[in-house]
Coordinates of C-alpha atoms in Angstrom, one line a residue:
M1 CA 85.1 85.1 95.8
K2 CA 86.8 83.9 99.0
I3 CA 87.6 86.0 102.0
L4 CA 90.2 85.3 104.7
F5 CA 89.8 86.9 108.1
V6 CA 92.6 87.5 110.6
S7 CA 91.5 88.5 114.0
L8 CA 94.2 89.9 116.3
G9 CA 94.1 91.0 119.9
C10 CA 91.2 90.9 122.4
D11 CA 88.0 88.9 122.6
K12 CA 86.1 92.0 121.4
N13 CA 87.9 91.8 118.1
L14 CA 87.0 88.1 117.8
V15 CA 83.3 89.0 118.3
D16 CA 83.5 91.9 115.8
T17 CA 85.1 89.5 113.3
E18 CA 82.3 87.0 113.9
Y19 CA 79.7 89.7 113.2
M20 CA 81.6 90.6 109.9
L21 CA 81.6 86.9 109.0
G22 CA 77.8 86.8 109.5
I23 CA 77.3 90.0 107.5
L24 CA 79.3 88.8 104.6
G25 CA 77.9 85.2 104.8
N26 CA 74.4 86.7 104.4
E27 CA 75.8 88.5 101.2
G28 CA 76.8 85.1 99.8
Y29 CA 80.6 85.4 100.2
A30 CA 82.7 82.3 100.9
F31 CA 85.5 82.1 103.4
T32 CA 88.9 80.4 103.6
D33 CA 91.6 79.8 106.1
D34 CA 94.2 79.6 103.3
E35 CA 95.9 82.9 102.4
Q36 CA 96.8 81.5 99.0
E37 CA 93.1 81.0 98.2
A38 CA 91.9 84.3 99.5
D39 CA 90.7 87.0 97.1
I40 CA 90.2 89.4 100.0
I41 CA 92.0 89.6 103.3
V42 CA 90.4 91.3 106.2
I43 CA 92.7 92.0 109.2
N44 CA 91.0 93.0 112.4
T45 CA 93.8 94.8 114.2
C46 CA 94.8 95.6 117.8
C47 CA 97.1 98.3 119.2
F48 CA 96.4 98.0 122.9
I49 CA 100.0 97.3 123.8
N50 CA 103.1 97.8 121.7
D51 CA 103.5 94.1 120.9
A52 CA 99.9 93.9 119.6
K53 CA 100.6 97.0 117.5
E54 CA 103.7 95.4 116.0
E55 CA 101.9 92.2 115.3
S56 CA 99.1 94.1 113.5
I57 CA 101.5 96.1 111.4
N58 CA 103.5 93.0 110.5
T59 CA 100.4 91.0 109.6
I60 CA 99.3 93.8 107.2
L61 CA 102.7 94.1 105.6
E62 CA 103.0 90.3 105.2
S63 CA 99.6 89.8 103.7
G64 CA 99.9 88.0 100.4
N65 CA 98.7 88.8 96.9
C66 CA 95.0 89.4 97.0
K67 CA 92.5 91.5 95.1
A68 CA 91.7 93.6 98.2
L69 CA 93.2 94.2 101.6
I70 CA 90.8 95.6 104.3
V71 CA 92.1 96.7 107.7
T72 CA 89.7 97.1 110.7
G73 CA 89.9 97.5 114.4
C74 CA 91.6 99.8 116.9
L75 CA 94.9 100.1 115.0
A76 CA 92.9 101.3 112.0
Q77 CA 90.9 103.7 114.2
R78 CA 93.9 105.2 115.9
Y79 CA 96.4 105.2 113.0
Q80 CA 94.2 105.9 110.0
E81 CA 96.3 108.6 108.5
E82 CA 99.6 106.6 108.9
I83 CA 98.1 103.5 107.3
E84 CA 96.9 105.6 104.3
K85 CA 100.3 107.2 103.9
E86 CA 102.6 104.4 104.7
I87 CA 100.8 101.2 103.6
P88 CA 99.3 101.9 100.1
Q89 CA 98.3 98.3 99.6
V90 CA 95.4 98.8 102.1
D91 CA 92.2 99.2 100.0
A92 CA 89.8 99.9 102.8
I93 CA 90.0 101.1 106.4
L94 CA 87.2 100.6 108.9
G95 CA 87.3 102.1 112.4
T96 CA 86.5 100.2 115.6
N97 CA 82.7 100.8 115.5
S98 CA 82.4 100.5 111.7
Y99 CA 82.6 96.8 111.2
D100 CA 78.9 96.8 110.2
A101 CA 80.0 98.5 107.0
I102 CA 82.1 95.5 105.9
A103 CA 79.8 94.5 103.0
E104 CA 79.9 98.1 101.6
A105 CA 83.7 98.1 102.0
V106 CA 84.1 94.8 100.1
K107 CA 81.8 96.0 97.3
N108 CA 83.7 99.3 97.0
V109 CA 87.2 97.8 96.9
L110 CA 86.1 95.1 94.4
G111 CA 84.8 98.0 92.2
G112 CA 88.2 99.6 92.3
S113 CA 87.5 102.3 94.9
H114 CA 89.3 103.0 98.2
Y115 CA 86.9 102.9 101.1
E116 CA 86.9 104.4 104.6
N117 CA 84.4 104.4 107.4
F118 CA 84.9 105.8 110.9
K119 CA 82.0 106.2 113.3
T120 CA 81.8 107.6 116.7
L121 CA 83.2 105.3 119.4
E122 CA 80.0 105.6 121.5
G123 CA 77.8 102.6 121.7
L124 CA 77.9 99.6 119.3
P125 CA 76.9 99.2 115.7
A126 CA 73.4 97.8 115.1
V127 CA 73.9 94.5 113.3
S128 CA 71.0 92.4 112.2
A129 CA 73.2 89.5 110.9
K130 CA 73.9 86.7 113.3
R131 CA 77.4 86.1 114.5
S132 CA 79.2 83.3 112.7
L133 CA 80.8 81.6 115.8
T134 CA 84.3 80.5 115.3
T135 CA 85.0 79.0 118.7
G136 CA 83.3 76.4 120.9
G137 CA 80.5 77.2 123.2
H138 CA 82.4 76.6 126.4

């Protein structure tokens, strides 16, 4: 099972993506940068400005054939109902502070269930997994 992550927008999204990589890495999942190899695609979205919102929507709509499509981030948080109604190929939606539920989301969608998780926007999720750094240290 290979997972492709697409992180859009701000540095916070990149850090959240790195935490999700760490969580799923601890669960034994493998990762790919090739959309053709991906069984699961996770798109960490942004909607801070209109261009970012459009990029997020286009990335979701252009995602290839995969077993599961998971959308996270602020676009998912803000436009949950619209995503559910207008983009039926999305299998799971995680809000901005729900990235710590990524392993549960993957398990649910692979089992054939739609999954959603939206937590309060106060504070940060408690994540015990280490971040899987995707950029250099400087």
